[in-house]
């Protein structure tokens, strides 16, 4: 689709969901002024475009119940979703899922080969799981397992480092254990590789 056609299609989608939705006073601009034009991500706020809607909804729930307690989550997201009801959350998630995600391409290109090997195969002798097994061959995610491909290097790295430090660990997901198995060099390589995946 061309940019214009896509924009027109999205406007139709927005127009069709807006009246049915309880927006709780929230418009898309309440999200995109941090998450960037078309939700492509901006500085510390990650890309939401193309993200799995079930994952976006689960994160909004965990910001609301404060179980996602990463420093920037506390600082920016607890307030941003405090008044967001489940209906508006699901409409926003559905909307972001329709936008084509652009890769950040901002990791260290020298580390991508190493990162790809760990992503695909894990490191069995170090008990490091393959990411592919859950996040898929192109890091596209499935259901509530997030798309990782093309997220920014900085964001990917801080998520993995912060799980290792114990943040966001009360949810019963596999990631705290997976992230704690990774050393700093593995995290560098994975975040670099994944930032280029489209
Ligand atoms: C003031 C800036 C700001 C605003 C406004 C904001 N966000 Fe965020 N958002 C962030 C930051 C920063 C993070 C990263 C948090 C972290 O590092 O743990 C984030 C993370 C998220 C995530 C997690 C993404 C992932 O990949 O795990 C979701 C989902 C999200 N925001 C949705 C929204 C929605 C929906 C809105 C509008 C209702 C919104 N945000 C408004 C700054 C903002
Ligand atoms: C057993 C399944 C499983 C494996 C293996 C796995 N993940 Fe995950 N990953 C998940 C789930 C589920 C989530 C969502 C957690 C949540 O709901 O907060 C996630 C979330 C993430 C996130 C957060 C993305 C965001 O938008 O904030 C990153 C980064 C991540 N995984 C990286 C990796 C890497 C790198 C590997 C390989 C070393 C890996 N994962 C292996 C299941 C897995």
Coordinates of C-alpha atoms in Angstrom, one line a residue, residues 27-145:
X27 CA -7.0 10.2 21.8
X28 CA -4.2 8.6 19.9
X29 CA -2.2 11.8 20.3
X30 CA -2.0 11.0 24.0
X31 CA 0.2 8.1 22.9
X32 CA 2.0 9.3 19.8
X33 CA 3.4 12.4 21.3
X34 CA 5.8 10.1 23.2
X35 CA 5.7 7.0 20.9
X36 CA 6.4 9.0 17.8
X37 CA 4.6 9.7 14.5
X38 CA 2.6 6.6 13.6
X39 CA 3.8 4.9 16.8
X40 CA 7.2 4.2 15.3
X41 CA 9.0 4.9 18.6
X42 CA 10.8 8.0 19.8
X43 CA 13.8 8.2 22.2
X44 CA 13.0 6.0 25.2
X45 CA 9.4 5.2 24.1
X46 CA 9.3 2.0 22.1
X47 CA 7.7 1.5 18.7
X48 CA 4.1 0.3 19.0
X49 CA 3.5 0.0 15.3
X50 CA 3.0 -3.6 14.2
X51 CA 3.0 -4.8 17.8
X52 CA 0.8 -7.8 18.7
X53 CA -2.4 -6.4 20.0
X54 CA -2.8 -9.1 22.8
X55 CA 0.7 -8.1 24.0
X56 CA 0.0 -4.4 24.0
X57 CA -3.2 -5.0 26.0
X58 CA -1.3 -7.2 28.5
X59 CA 1.3 -4.5 29.0
X60 CA -1.3 -1.8 29.5
X61 CA -2.8 -4.1 32.2
X62 CA 0.5 -4.5 33.9
X63 CA 1.2 -0.7 33.8
X64 CA -2.2 -0.2 35.4
X65 CA -1.6 -2.8 38.2
X66 CA 2.0 -1.6 38.5
X67 CA 3.5 -5.1 38.0
X68 CA 5.5 -3.6 35.1
X69 CA 7.7 -1.5 37.3
X70 CA 10.7 -0.6 35.1
X71 CA 12.0 2.9 35.8
X72 CA 10.6 4.5 32.6
X73 CA 7.4 2.5 33.0
X74 CA 6.8 4.1 36.4
X75 CA 7.9 7.5 35.2
X76 CA 5.9 7.6 32.0
X77 CA 3.4 4.8 31.6
X78 CA 1.7 4.4 35.0
X79 CA 0.2 7.9 34.6
X80 CA -0.4 7.6 30.8
X81 CA -2.8 4.6 31.2
X82 CA -4.2 5.4 34.6
X83 CA -7.6 6.4 33.1
X84 CA -7.5 4.0 30.2
X85 CA -10.4 1.4 30.3
X86 CA -10.1 -2.1 28.8
X87 CA -12.2 -1.1 25.8
X88 CA -10.1 1.9 24.9
X89 CA -6.9 -0.2 25.5
X90 CA -8.1 -2.9 23.1
X91 CA -9.0 -0.3 20.4
X92 CA -5.6 1.4 20.7
X93 CA -3.9 -2.0 20.5
X94 CA -5.9 -2.9 17.4
X95 CA -5.0 0.4 15.8
X96 CA -1.3 0.2 16.4
X97 CA -1.3 -3.4 15.1
X98 CA -2.4 -2.1 11.7
X99 CA 0.6 0.2 11.2
X100 CA 3.6 -1.2 9.3
X101 CA 6.6 -1.3 11.7
X102 CA 9.8 0.3 10.5
X103 CA 13.1 -1.2 11.8
X104 CA 15.3 1.0 14.0
X105 CA 18.5 -0.4 12.5
X106 CA 20.5 1.2 15.3
X107 CA 22.5 -1.7 16.8
X108 CA 26.2 -2.4 16.2
X109 CA 26.4 -4.1 12.8
X110 CA 29.6 -5.9 13.8
X111 CA 27.6 -7.9 16.4
X112 CA 24.7 -9.0 14.2
X113 CA 26.1 -12.4 13.2
X114 CA 26.7 -13.4 16.8
X115 CA 23.3 -12.1 17.8
X116 CA 21.6 -14.0 15.1
X117 CA 23.3 -17.3 16.1
X118 CA 22.1 -16.8 19.7
X119 CA 18.6 -15.8 18.6
X120 CA 18.2 -18.8 16.4
X121 CA 20.0 -21.6 18.4
X122 CA 20.5 -20.3 21.9
X123 CA 23.7 -21.4 23.6
X124 CA 22.8 -24.9 24.8
X125 CA 26.0 -25.4 26.9
X126 CA 25.3 -22.1 28.8
X127 CA 21.6 -23.0 29.2
X128 CA 20.5 -20.0 27.0
X129 CA 17.2 -20.6 25.3
X130 CA 16.7 -20.0 21.6
X131 CA 14.6 -16.8 21.2
X132 CA 13.2 -18.2 17.9
X133 CA 11.3 -20.9 19.7
X134 CA 8.9 -18.3 21.2
X135 CA 9.4 -15.1 19.2
X136 CA 9.4 -16.7 15.8
X137 CA 11.9 -16.9 12.9
X138 CA 11.6 -13.2 12.0
X139 CA 11.1 -12.0 15.6
X140 CA 7.5 -11.3 14.6
X141 CA 5.9 -12.7 17.8
X142 CA 2.6 -14.5 18.1
X143 CA -0.5 -13.9 20.3
X144 CA 0.8 -12.2 23.5
X145 CA 4.4 -12.9 22.7

